[in-house]
RNA sequence: GCGCCCGUAGCUCAAUUGGAUAGAGCAUUUGACUUCGGAUCAAAGGGUUGGGGGUUCAAAUCCUCCCGGGCGUACCA
């Protein structure tokens, strides 16, 4: 439909000067009575042409040439909208397209063969993933799915810092617990990792090595074991919600491969760094930032900025054309330094898209649960997955805009999980499967010979909704708004349920029945393609 | 103080990026199964889009000033 409008307006612009070199937007009106597509072009041009919108609209309608087999009518609605109504025969062709393209329907080749890297989760391995990390994990994976749908070759990457203070405290925490198990009296500092999992790791070391470890020399040993153990756990959790990383990139290797050293030299050459108070500073104030920041502390240890910049440089060096970073809002003050850094090195930062999602507020029994890995006051993502299932977890985290604070009511998720919208859309899919199973048993076939019989309002609404899918995918992807896919699927389910209530598939006249079976199959295809993007199951029975 | 995000129905959130009568789910009330799955459908109530001012044919959306909340604002990540 939209393509056709663009086509006829392109031809029209040869006849009407003022339509040249401007972008004409077509949108689907919210009101059913406002046509299938609508444009506001007459109102936009009104000021520039010093004419009334209706006079412009009238001229457009008079000179616009279109195939009356495709467009039924064009209306002018005050204060100057142009509303286009398409012939249902033409609209129904979308069913053929969907059946043909099948699992490819909704995909686009717009970004074919381009390489993208999505960095997400990136939690340091100091403990299990919590519900708080869940949003990042699910959004990141879904954005990656979306980018794949529009043609990108996507790599999913997890970056972590294992050379800093956090990890030393982790190692020391394990060491102290180990000594405790060995029978020594210990003083366990309050700001150390309090979680039970630390004791589990210590116990495992004790079981394998006994008491004999010379603990004061083996902090690195404790860190390695803790890192390995915790990562095994993290990877397992990710797997439980269907996430598989292509790579894990650690800070330590940036020291090993001299990336940090090289970066420091480059900064020095470009006079972007200087020494003050025993520390090395990065001249961010010259790069449009508010103040200079320290990159190497007076202790000789780098701050996170240095490895983060070096890490992002490797992304460019690895040849990606799109870099997506996904952070929680606690990082919103740090990423501009990194962006400024890579920009100063001459890299194209328009390729770098930083997404910041707001925090998840956990509600339990009506009050907010404050989470802290250090204090071991958290609900793990695994616990949540076990309670409500992976589909609900994924859907819950994706259904809201990333800019909005997400209120996760544990009681609601656990006790009333059958009220979750994810069941609404999965139910629609299961229902279709059930109908199709039944038509099979009754030896009814699908056919596209008589799609013209699909004329009722609920059929037309459903078909137009199916048509919308490919646009929705592209739009949501280009704007990094994964929640719109969930929203779309809810609309689709609504349209299908309504069709189901009003139109019988089985037990009506043969040609009509066959056409409706085709519509059901097409709807099932769109549900499956949508579910695949969201990473949730398409159950045939519930 | 400054930066980013948010404030929309009783609650949780949408709104095709500036469009036409601001929509869903939950909750409340009321209807619909001897026929394809009632995890559904239909209907009702519920709103000065936090507040004031501005921009224009048109503002929940953009600008500005207040009010309220979240996250930051390190020689932590």
Coordinates of C-alpha atoms (C1' of nucleotides) in Angstrom, one line a residue:
Chain A
X1 CA 0.0 0.0 0.0
X2 CA 2.6 2.5 1.1
X3 CA 4.9 1.7 -1.9
X4 CA 2.0 2.4 -4.2
X5 CA 1.3 5.8 -2.6
X6 CA 5.0 6.7 -2.9
X7 CA 4.9 5.7 -6.5
X8 CA 1.8 7.7 -7.5
X9 CA 3.1 10.8 -5.6
X10 CA 6.4 10.5 -7.4
X11 CA 4.6 10.7 -10.6
X12 CA 2.5 13.5 -9.3
X13 CA 5.5 15.6 -8.4
X14 CA 6.3 15.8 -12.1
X15 CA 3.1 17.8 -12.5
X16 CA 3.1 19.8 -9.3
X17 CA 6.2 21.8 -8.6
X18 CA 5.7 22.2 -4.9
X19 CA 5.7 18.5 -4.3
X20 CA 9.3 18.2 -5.6
X21 CA 12.2 17.7 -3.2
X22 CA 10.1 17.3 -0.1
X23 CA 9.5 14.2 1.9
X24 CA 5.9 13.1 1.9
X25 CA 5.0 11.1 5.0
X26 CA 2.2 8.5 5.0
X27 CA 0.9 7.2 8.2
X28 CA -1.7 4.8 9.4
X29 CA -4.5 6.7 11.1
X30 CA -5.5 5.6 14.6
X31 CA -9.2 6.0 13.6
X32 CA -10.7 3.4 11.4
X33 CA -12.8 6.0 9.6
X34 CA -9.8 7.9 8.5
X35 CA -8.7 5.5 5.8
X36 CA -5.9 3.0 5.4
X37 CA -3.2 5.7 5.0
X38 CA -3.1 9.3 5.5
X39 CA -0.8 12.2 4.8
X40 CA -0.5 15.7 6.2
X41 CA 1.4 17.2 3.3
X42 CA -1.3 19.8 2.5
X43 CA -1.0 21.3 5.9
X44 CA 2.8 21.2 5.9
X45 CA 2.9 23.1 2.6
X46 CA 0.2 25.6 3.6
X47 CA 2.4 28.2 5.1
X48 CA 5.1 28.1 2.5
X49 CA 2.6 28.4 -0.4
X50 CA 0.4 30.8 1.5
X51 CA -2.7 28.8 0.5
X52 CA -5.2 27.1 2.6
X53 CA -4.6 23.4 3.3
X54 CA -7.9 22.3 1.7
X55 CA -7.1 24.2 -1.5
X56 CA -3.8 22.4 -1.8
X57 CA -5.4 19.1 -0.9
X58 CA -8.0 19.7 -3.6
X59 CA -5.4 20.3 -6.2
X60 CA -3.5 17.1 -5.2
X61 CA -6.7 15.0 -5.4
X62 CA -7.6 16.5 -8.8
X63 CA -4.3 15.8 -10.4
X64 CA -3.5 12.6 -8.6
X65 CA -3.7 9.6 -11.0
X66 CA -4.2 6.2 -9.6
X67 CA -5.5 2.7 -10.5
X68 CA -9.1 2.5 -9.3
X69 CA -8.5 -1.3 -8.9
X70 CA -6.0 -0.5 -6.2
X71 CA -7.3 2.7 -4.5
X72 CA -11.0 2.8 -3.7
X73 CA -11.2 6.5 -2.8
X74 CA -9.3 9.5 -1.6
X75 CA -10.9 11.9 0.9
X76 CA -10.0 15.3 2.2
X77 CA -10.7 15.7 5.8
X78 CA -10.4 19.0 7.7
X79 CA -8.2 20.7 8.5
X80 CA -6.4 19.2 5.4
X81 CA -5.7 15.5 5.8
X82 CA -5.7 13.3 2.7
X83 CA -7.1 9.9 3.5
X84 CA -6.6 7.0 1.2
X85 CA -8.8 3.9 1.1
X86 CA -7.6 0.8 -0.6
X87 CA -9.6 -1.8 -2.4
X88 CA -9.9 -4.9 -0.2
X89 CA -8.9 -7.1 -3.2
X90 CA -5.6 -5.3 -3.3
X91 CA -5.1 -5.5 0.5
X92 CA -5.8 -9.2 0.5
X93 CA -2.8 -9.8 -1.7
X94 CA -0.7 -9.4 1.4
X95 CA -1.7 -12.9 2.4
X96 CA -0.1 -14.3 -0.8
X97 CA 3.1 -12.4 0.0
X98 CA 3.2 -13.8 3.5
X99 CA 2.6 -17.3 2.5
X100 CA 5.3 -17.0 -0.1
X101 CA 7.9 -15.4 2.1
X102 CA 7.0 -17.5 5.1
X103 CA 9.7 -17.3 7.8
X104 CA 11.3 -14.5 5.8
X105 CA 8.3 -12.3 6.0
X106 CA 9.2 -9.2 8.0
X107 CA 12.9 -9.5 7.2
X108 CA 14.7 -6.8 5.3
X109 CA 17.8 -6.7 3.3
X110 CA 18.4 -3.0 4.0
X111 CA 21.5 -3.7 6.0
X112 CA 22.5 -6.9 4.3
X113 CA 26.0 -8.1 5.1
X114 CA 26.9 -5.3 7.4
X115 CA 28.7 -6.3 10.6
X116 CA 27.3 -5.2 13.9
X117 CA 28.5 -5.8 17.5
X118 CA 26.1 -5.6 20.3
X119 CA 27.8 -5.4 23.7
X120 CA 25.5 -6.2 26.6
X121 CA 25.2 -7.7 30.0
X122 CA 28.8 -6.9 30.7
X123 CA 28.4 -7.5 34.4
X124 CA 31.6 -8.1 36.2
X125 CA 31.8 -11.7 37.5
X126 CA 31.5 -10.8 41.2
X127 CA 28.2 -12.7 41.7
X128 CA 25.2 -14.3 40.0
X129 CA 23.1 -12.3 37.6
X130 CA 20.3 -10.6 39.4
X131 CA 16.9 -9.5 38.2
X132 CA 18.4 -6.1 37.7
X133 CA 20.7 -7.5 35.0
X134 CA 17.8 -9.3 33.4
X135 CA 16.6 -6.2 31.6
X136 CA 19.9 -5.5 30.1
X137 CA 20.3 -9.1 29.0
X138 CA 16.9 -9.4 27.4
X139 CA 16.9 -6.0 25.7
X140 CA 20.4 -6.6 24.4
X141 CA 19.6 -10.0 22.9
X142 CA 16.4 -8.7 21.4
X143 CA 18.0 -5.7 19.8
X144 CA 20.6 -8.2 18.4
X145 CA 17.7 -10.3 17.0
X146 CA 16.1 -7.2 15.5
X147 CA 19.3 -6.2 13.8
X148 CA 19.7 -9.6 12.3
X149 CA 16.1 -9.4 11.0
X150 CA 17.0 -6.3 9.0
X151 CA 20.1 -7.9 7.5
X152 CA 23.0 -7.3 9.9
X153 CA 25.5 -10.0 10.8
X154 CA 25.5 -9.6 14.5
X155 CA 28.0 -10.6 17.2
X156 CA 26.9 -10.6 20.8
X157 CA 29.7 -9.7 23.2
X158 CA 30.1 -9.6 26.9
X159 CA 32.8 -7.3 28.3
X160 CA 34.1 -7.5 31.8
X161 CA 36.7 -5.9 34.0
X162 CA 38.9 -8.4 35.7
X163 CA 42.0 -6.3 36.4
X164 CA 40.6 -3.9 39.0
X165 CA 39.8 -3.5 42.6
X166 CA 36.4 -5.2 42.5
X167 CA 37.9 -8.5 41.5
X168 CA 40.6 -8.2 44.2
X169 CA 38.0 -7.8 46.8
X170 CA 36.2 -10.8 45.4
X171 CA 39.3 -12.9 45.5
X172 CA 40.0 -11.7 49.1
X173 CA 36.4 -12.5 50.1
X174 CA 36.9 -16.1 48.8
X175 CA 40.2 -16.4 50.5
X176 CA 38.8 -15.3 53.9
X177 CA 35.9 -17.8 53.6
X178 CA 38.4 -20.5 52.7
X179 CA 40.5 -19.7 55.8
X180 CA 37.2 -19.7 57.8
X181 CA 36.5 -23.2 56.6
X182 CA 40.1 -24.2 57.5
X183 CA 39.2 -23.3 61.0
X184 CA 40.9 -19.9 61.3
X185 CA 39.3 -17.0 63.0
X186 CA 38.6 -14.3 60.4
X187 CA 37.4 -10.8 60.4
X188 CA 35.2 -10.4 57.4
X189 CA 34.9 -6.8 56.3
X190 CA 31.5 -5.3 55.8
X191 CA 32.2 -4.1 52.3
X192 CA 33.3 -7.5 51.1
X193 CA 31.0 -9.9 49.2
X194 CA 28.6 -11.3 51.7
X195 CA 26.8 -13.8 49.5
X196 CA 26.5 -17.5 50.3
X197 CA 28.0 -18.3 46.8
X198 CA 31.3 -17.1 48.1
X199 CA 31.3 -19.7 50.8
X200 CA 30.3 -22.3 48.2
X201 CA 33.3 -21.4 46.1
X202 CA 35.6 -21.5 49.1
X203 CA 34.1 -24.9 50.1
X204 CA 34.8 -26.2 46.6
X205 CA 38.5 -25.1 46.9
X206 CA 38.7 -26.7 50.3
X207 CA 37.2 -30.0 49.0
X208 CA 39.8 -30.1 46.3
X209 CA 42.9 -28.8 47.9
X210 CA 42.3 -29.3 51.6
X211 CA 44.0 -26.9 54.1
X212 CA 47.4 -26.7 52.4
X213 CA 47.2 -23.5 50.4
X214 CA 49.7 -20.9 51.2
X215 CA 47.1 -18.2 51.2
X216 CA 49.1 -15.1 51.3
X217 CA 50.7 -15.9 48.0
X218 CA 47.7 -17.1 46.1
X219 CA 45.2 -14.2 45.7
X220 CA 45.4 -14.6 41.9
X221 CA 44.6 -18.3 42.4
X222 CA 41.4 -17.4 44.3
X223 CA 40.5 -14.8 41.7
X224 CA 40.8 -17.2 38.9
X225 CA 38.7 -19.9 40.5
X226 CA 36.1 -17.4 41.6
X227 CA 35.9 -15.9 38.1
X228 CA 35.6 -19.3 36.5
X229 CA 33.0 -20.5 38.9
X230 CA 30.9 -17.4 38.7
X231 CA 31.1 -17.3 34.9
X232 CA 29.9 -20.8 34.7
X233 CA 26.9 -19.8 36.7
X234 CA 26.3 -16.6 34.6
X235 CA 26.5 -18.5 31.3
X236 CA 24.1 -21.0 32.5
X237 CA 21.6 -18.3 33.6
X238 CA 21.9 -16.6 30.2
X239 CA 21.3 -20.0 28.5
X240 CA 18.2 -20.4 30.6
X241 CA 16.6 -17.4 28.9
X242 CA 17.9 -18.3 25.5
X243 CA 21.0 -16.1 25.3
X244 CA 24.2 -17.2 23.9
X245 CA 27.2 -14.9 23.6
X246 CA 29.5 -15.0 20.6
X247 CA 32.4 -13.7 22.7
X248 CA 33.6 -12.7 26.1
X249 CA 36.1 -9.9 26.1
X250 CA 38.1 -9.2 29.2
X251 CA 40.0 -6.2 30.4
X252 CA 43.1 -8.2 31.2
X253 CA 43.8 -9.1 27.6
X254 CA 44.0 -5.4 26.8
X255 CA 47.1 -5.3 28.9
X256 CA 48.5 -8.5 27.5
X257 CA 48.2 -7.4 23.9
X258 CA 49.6 -3.9 24.7
X259 CA 46.5 -2.1 23.6
X260 CA 46.6 0.0 26.8
X261 CA 50.2 0.8 26.4
X262 CA 49.7 1.8 22.7
X263 CA 46.7 3.9 23.7
X264 CA 48.8 5.8 26.3
X265 CA 51.5 6.5 23.8
X266 CA 49.0 7.8 21.3
X267 CA 47.5 10.1 23.9
X268 CA 50.9 11.4 24.7
X269 CA 51.8 12.0 21.1
X270 CA 48.5 13.8 20.5
X271 CA 49.1 15.7 23.7
X272 CA 45.8 14.6 25.1
X273 CA 47.2 13.6 28.4
X274 CA 49.3 15.3 31.1
X275 CA 50.6 14.6 34.6
X276 CA 49.3 16.3 37.7
X277 CA 49.4 15.4 41.4
X278 CA 51.1 12.1 40.5
X279 CA 48.3 11.0 38.3
X280 CA 47.8 11.0 34.5
X281 CA 44.9 13.1 33.3
X282 CA 43.0 12.9 30.1
X283 CA 42.2 16.3 28.5
X284 CA 38.5 15.8 28.2
X285 CA 37.9 19.5 28.5
X286 CA 39.5 19.9 25.1
X287 CA 37.1 17.4 23.7
X288 CA 33.9 19.1 24.6
X289 CA 33.5 17.5 28.0
X290 CA 33.2 19.4 31.2
X291 CA 36.4 18.5 33.0
X292 CA 39.6 16.5 32.6
X293 CA 39.5 13.1 34.2
X294 CA 42.1 10.8 35.6
X295 CA 43.2 7.8 33.5
X296 CA 46.0 6.6 35.6
X297 CA 45.8 7.0 39.4
X298 CA 48.7 8.1 41.5
X299 CA 48.9 4.4 42.6
X300 CA 49.8 3.6 39.0
X301 CA 46.6 1.8 38.4
X302 CA 44.4 2.8 35.5
X303 CA 40.8 4.0 36.0
X304 CA 38.1 2.2 34.0
X305 CA 38.2 4.9 31.3
X306 CA 41.5 3.7 29.8
X307 CA 40.6 0.1 29.2
X308 CA 37.1 1.0 28.1
X309 CA 38.5 3.3 25.4
X310 CA 41.0 0.7 24.4
X311 CA 38.3 -1.9 24.3
X312 CA 36.1 0.3 22.0
X313 CA 39.1 0.9 19.7
X314 CA 39.3 -2.9 19.2
X315 CA 35.7 -2.9 18.2
X316 CA 36.5 -0.5 15.3
X317 CA 39.6 -2.4 14.5
X318 CA 37.6 -5.6 14.2
X319 CA 35.7 -4.0 11.3
X320 CA 32.2 -3.5 12.7
X321 CA 30.1 -1.0 10.9
X322 CA 27.6 -0.7 13.8
X323 CA 28.5 -0.8 17.5
X324 CA 25.7 -1.0 20.0
X325 CA 26.4 -0.6 23.7
X326 CA 23.7 -1.2 26.2
X327 CA 24.1 0.1 29.7
X328 CA 22.0 0.7 32.8
X329 CA 21.4 4.3 33.7
X330 CA 24.1 4.1 36.3
X331 CA 26.6 4.4 33.5
X332 CA 25.1 7.4 31.9
X333 CA 27.9 9.7 33.2
X334 CA 30.7 7.5 32.0
X335 CA 30.0 6.7 28.4
X336 CA 30.5 10.2 27.1
X337 CA 34.2 10.0 28.2
X338 CA 34.6 6.9 26.2
X339 CA 32.9 8.3 23.1
X340 CA 35.0 11.5 23.4
X341 CA 38.1 9.3 23.6
X342 CA 37.5 7.2 20.5
X343 CA 36.5 10.3 18.6
X344 CA 39.7 12.0 19.5
X345 CA 41.5 9.0 18.0
X346 CA 39.8 9.6 14.8
X347 CA 37.1 7.0 14.8
X348 CA 33.6 7.6 13.4
X349 CA 31.4 7.8 16.5
X350 CA 28.2 7.9 14.4
X351 CA 28.7 4.2 14.1
X352 CA 28.5 3.9 17.9
X353 CA 25.0 3.7 19.4
X354 CA 24.8 3.9 23.1
X355 CA 21.5 2.7 24.6
X356 CA 20.8 3.5 28.2
X357 CA 18.0 1.7 29.9
X358 CA 16.4 2.8 33.2
X359 CA 16.5 0.6 36.2
X360 CA 14.2 -2.2 37.2
X361 CA 12.4 -1.5 40.5
X362 CA 11.7 -4.7 42.3
X363 CA 8.5 -4.7 44.3
X364 CA 7.8 -7.3 46.8
X365 CA 4.8 -7.2 49.1
X366 CA 4.2 -3.6 48.2
X367 CA 7.6 -2.3 49.0
X368 CA 10.8 -1.7 47.0
X369 CA 13.6 -4.2 47.3
X370 CA 17.0 -2.6 47.2
X371 CA 19.5 -4.8 45.5
X372 CA 23.2 -4.9 46.0
X373 CA 25.6 -7.7 44.9
X374 CA 28.1 -6.6 47.6
X375 CA 25.5 -6.9 50.4
X376 CA 24.1 -10.1 48.9
X377 CA 20.6 -8.6 49.0
X378 CA 19.3 -9.7 45.6
X379 CA 17.0 -11.9 43.8
X380 CA 18.8 -13.9 41.1
X381 CA 17.7 -14.0 37.6
X382 CA 17.8 -17.8 37.8
X383 CA 15.3 -17.8 40.7
X384 CA 13.0 -15.6 38.7
X385 CA 13.3 -17.8 35.6
X386 CA 12.5 -20.9 37.7
X387 CA 9.5 -19.2 39.2
X388 CA 7.7 -17.8 36.2
X389 CA 9.5 -19.3 33.1
X390 CA 11.8 -17.9 30.5
X391 CA 9.0 -16.6 28.2
X392 CA 7.4 -14.5 30.9
X393 CA 10.8 -13.1 32.0
X394 CA 11.8 -12.1 28.5
X395 CA 8.4 -10.6 27.7
X396 CA 8.2 -8.7 30.9
X397 CA 11.6 -7.1 30.3
X398 CA 10.9 -6.2 26.7
X399 CA 7.3 -4.9 26.9
X400 CA 8.2 -1.5 28.2
X401 CA 10.2 1.3 26.6
X402 CA 13.8 1.2 27.8
X403 CA 13.6 4.8 28.8
X404 CA 10.9 4.1 31.4
X405 CA 11.5 2.7 34.8
X406 CA 10.2 -0.8 35.0
X407 CA 8.3 -1.9 37.9
X408 CA 8.6 -5.6 38.5
X409 CA 6.0 -6.8 40.9
X410 CA 7.3 -10.2 42.1
X411 CA 4.0 -11.2 43.6
X412 CA 2.2 -10.4 40.4
X413 CA 4.7 -12.2 38.3
X414 CA 4.7 -15.3 40.5
X415 CA 1.0 -15.6 41.5
X416 CA -0.8 -14.1 38.6
X417 CA 1.5 -15.0 35.8
X418 CA -1.4 -16.3 33.7
X419 CA -2.5 -12.7 33.5
X420 CA 0.6 -11.7 31.8
X421 CA 0.1 -10.4 28.2
X422 CA 2.6 -13.0 26.9
X423 CA -0.1 -15.6 27.4
X424 CA -2.5 -13.5 25.5
X425 CA -0.4 -13.6 22.4
X426 CA 0.8 -17.2 22.8
X427 CA -2.8 -18.2 23.2
X428 CA -3.7 -16.6 19.9
X429 CA -1.0 -18.7 18.3
X430 CA -2.1 -21.9 20.0
X431 CA -5.6 -21.2 18.9
X432 CA -4.6 -21.0 15.3
X433 CA -2.7 -24.2 15.6
X434 CA -5.7 -25.8 17.0
X435 CA -8.0 -24.7 14.2
X436 CA -5.5 -25.7 11.6
X437 CA -5.2 -29.1 13.2
X438 CA -8.9 -29.5 13.0
X439 CA -9.1 -28.4 9.4
X440 CA -6.5 -31.0 8.6
X441 CA -8.6 -33.7 10.3
X442 CA -11.6 -32.7 8.3
X443 CA -9.5 -32.6 5.1
X444 CA -10.2 -28.9 4.5
X445 CA -7.5 -27.2 2.4
X446 CA -6.2 -23.7 2.3
X447 CA -6.5 -21.8 -0.9
X448 CA -5.7 -18.3 -2.2
X449 CA -8.2 -18.5 -5.1
X450 CA -10.9 -16.7 -3.3
X451 CA -9.3 -14.2 -1.0
X452 CA -11.8 -11.6 -2.3
X453 CA -14.3 -13.2 0.0
X454 CA -12.5 -11.9 3.0
X455 CA -14.5 -8.7 3.3
X456 CA -15.8 -8.3 6.8
X457 CA -14.3 -5.6 9.0
X458 CA -12.5 -8.0 11.4
X459 CA -10.9 -9.8 8.4
X460 CA -9.8 -6.6 6.8
X461 CA -8.4 -5.2 10.1
X462 CA -6.5 -8.4 10.7
X463 CA -5.0 -8.4 7.2
X464 CA -3.9 -4.8 7.4
X465 CA -2.3 -5.7 10.8
X466 CA -0.3 -8.4 9.1
X467 CA 0.8 -6.0 6.5
X468 CA 2.0 -3.6 9.1
X469 CA 4.5 -6.2 10.5
X470 CA 7.4 -5.6 8.1
X471 CA 7.2 -1.8 8.6
X472 CA 7.0 -2.2 12.4
X473 CA 10.1 -4.4 12.5
X474 CA 12.2 -2.0 10.4
X475 CA 11.0 1.0 12.3
X476 CA 11.5 -0.5 15.7
X477 CA 14.9 -1.7 14.8
X478 CA 16.1 1.6 13.3
X479 CA 14.9 3.4 16.4
X480 CA 16.1 0.8 18.9
X481 CA 12.7 0.3 20.4
X482 CA 12.2 -3.4 21.0
X483 CA 9.1 -2.9 23.1
X484 CA 7.2 -2.0 19.9
X485 CA 7.4 -5.5 18.7
X486 CA 5.7 -6.8 21.8
X487 CA 3.1 -4.1 21.5
X488 CA 2.5 -5.0 17.8
X489 CA 2.0 -8.6 18.7
X490 CA -0.5 -7.7 21.3
X491 CA -2.4 -5.7 18.6
X492 CA -2.1 -8.7 16.3
X493 CA -3.5 -11.0 18.9
X494 CA -6.4 -8.7 19.6
X495 CA -7.2 -8.5 15.9
X496 CA -7.0 -12.3 15.5
X497 CA -9.2 -13.0 18.6
X498 CA -11.8 -10.6 17.2
X499 CA -11.7 -12.3 13.8
X500 CA -12.0 -15.6 15.5
X501 CA -15.1 -14.6 17.4
X502 CA -16.8 -13.1 14.4
X503 CA -15.8 -15.4 11.6
X504 CA -16.0 -19.1 11.5
X505 CA -13.3 -21.0 9.6
X506 CA -14.9 -24.4 9.7
X507 CA -18.4 -25.0 8.8
X508 CA -18.9 -22.2 6.3
X509 CA -19.0 -22.4 2.5
X510 CA -16.0 -24.1 0.9
X511 CA -14.4 -21.2 -0.9
X512 CA -14.7 -18.9 2.1
X513 CA -13.4 -21.6 4.4
X514 CA -10.3 -22.1 2.3
X515 CA -9.6 -18.4 2.1
X516 CA -9.9 -18.1 5.9
X517 CA -7.6 -21.0 6.4
X518 CA -5.0 -19.1 4.3
X519 CA -5.6 -16.1 6.5
X520 CA -5.0 -18.2 9.6
X521 CA -1.8 -19.6 8.2
X522 CA -0.5 -16.2 7.3
X523 CA -1.3 -15.0 10.8
X524 CA 0.5 -17.9 12.3
X525 CA 3.6 -17.1 10.2
X526 CA 3.6 -13.5 11.5
X527 CA 3.2 -14.6 15.1
X528 CA 6.1 -17.1 14.7
X529 CA 8.3 -14.5 13.1
X530 CA 7.5 -12.0 15.8
X531 CA 8.1 -14.5 18.6
X532 CA 11.4 -15.4 17.1
X533 CA 12.5 -11.8 17.4
X534 CA 11.4 -11.6 21.0
X535 CA 13.0 -15.0 21.7
X536 CA 9.9 -16.6 23.1
X537 CA 8.3 -19.9 22.3
X538 CA 5.4 -20.4 19.9
X539 CA 3.4 -23.1 21.7
X540 CA 0.9 -25.2 19.7
X541 CA -0.9 -26.1 22.9
X542 CA -1.1 -24.3 26.3
Chain B
rG1 C1' 24.1 22.8 42.3
rC2 C1' 24.9 20.2 37.4
rG3 C1' 23.8 16.0 33.7
rC4 C1' 20.6 11.9 31.8
rC5 C1' 15.7 9.5 32.3
rC6 C1' 10.7 9.7 34.0
rG7 C1' 5.7 12.0 35.7
rU8 C1' -0.5 10.0 31.3
rA9 C1' -7.3 6.2 34.1
rG10 C1' -7.3 3.4 41.0
rC11 C1' -2.4 0.3 39.6
rU12 C1' 1.4 -1.1 35.6
rC13 C1' 2.3 1.1 31.1
rA14 C1' 1.4 2.6 25.4
rA15 C1' 0.6 6.4 22.0
rU16 C1' 3.3 5.2 14.3
rU17 C1' 8.3 10.6 16.8
rG18 C1' 4.1 17.2 16.0
rG19 C1' -1.7 14.9 13.8
rA20 C1' -7.8 13.8 13.7
rU21 C1' -12.2 11.4 19.4
rA22 C1' -5.0 10.1 24.3
rG23 C1' -5.3 3.8 24.1
rA24 C1' -4.2 -1.4 26.3
rG25 C1' -3.7 -4.9 30.5
rC26 C1' -4.9 -5.5 35.6
rA27 C1' -8.8 -4.1 39.1
rU28 C1' -14.5 -2.8 39.3
rU29 C1' -19.6 -3.6 37.1
rU30 C1' -22.5 -6.2 33.3
rG31 C1' -23.4 -9.5 29.2
rA32 C1' -21.8 -14.0 25.6
rC33 C1' -20.3 -21.3 25.3
rU34 C1' -25.4 -28.1 23.1
rU35 C1' -21.0 -25.2 17.0
rC36 C1' -13.4 -24.1 15.2
rG37 C1' -9.8 -23.6 22.7
rG38 C1' -14.0 -18.8 27.7
rA39 C1' -6.1 -18.2 28.9
rU40 C1' -11.5 -15.4 24.6
rC41 C1' -15.1 -11.7 23.0
rA42 C1' -18.7 -7.6 23.7
rA43 C1' -20.2 -3.4 26.8
rA44 C1' -19.8 0.4 30.9
rG45 C1' -17.4 3.5 34.3
rG46 C1' -12.7 5.7 35.1
rG47 C1' -8.4 11.7 32.2
rU48 C1' -7.5 19.5 32.9
rU49 C1' -1.5 13.9 30.1
rG50 C1' 2.3 16.8 37.6
rG51 C1' 1.5 22.6 37.3
rG52 C1' 2.1 27.6 34.8
rG53 C1' 3.6 30.1 30.4
rG54 C1' 5.2 29.9 25.2
rU55 C1' 6.0 28.1 19.8
rU56 C1' 1.6 26.8 15.4
rC57 C1' -3.4 25.1 11.4
rA58 C1' -2.4 21.2 15.2
rA59 C1' 1.3 19.7 21.7
rA60 C1' 1.3 14.0 26.1
rU61 C1' 5.2 14.9 22.4
rC62 C1' 9.1 20.9 21.0
rC63 C1' 11.0 25.5 24.2
rU64 C1' 10.9 27.8 29.2
rC65 C1' 10.0 28.1 34.5
rC66 C1' 8.3 25.6 38.8
rC67 C1' 6.9 20.7 41.6
rG68 C1' 7.9 15.5 42.5
rG69 C1' 10.7 10.7 41.6
rG70 C1' 15.0 7.5 39.7
rC71 C1' 20.3 7.2 38.3
rG72 C1' 24.8 9.6 38.1
rU73 C1' 27.9 13.6 39.2
rA74 C1' 35.4 9.6 42.1
rC75 C1' 42.4 9.0 41.7
rC76 C1' 35.0 2.7 42.1
rA77 C1' 33.0 0.0 37.6

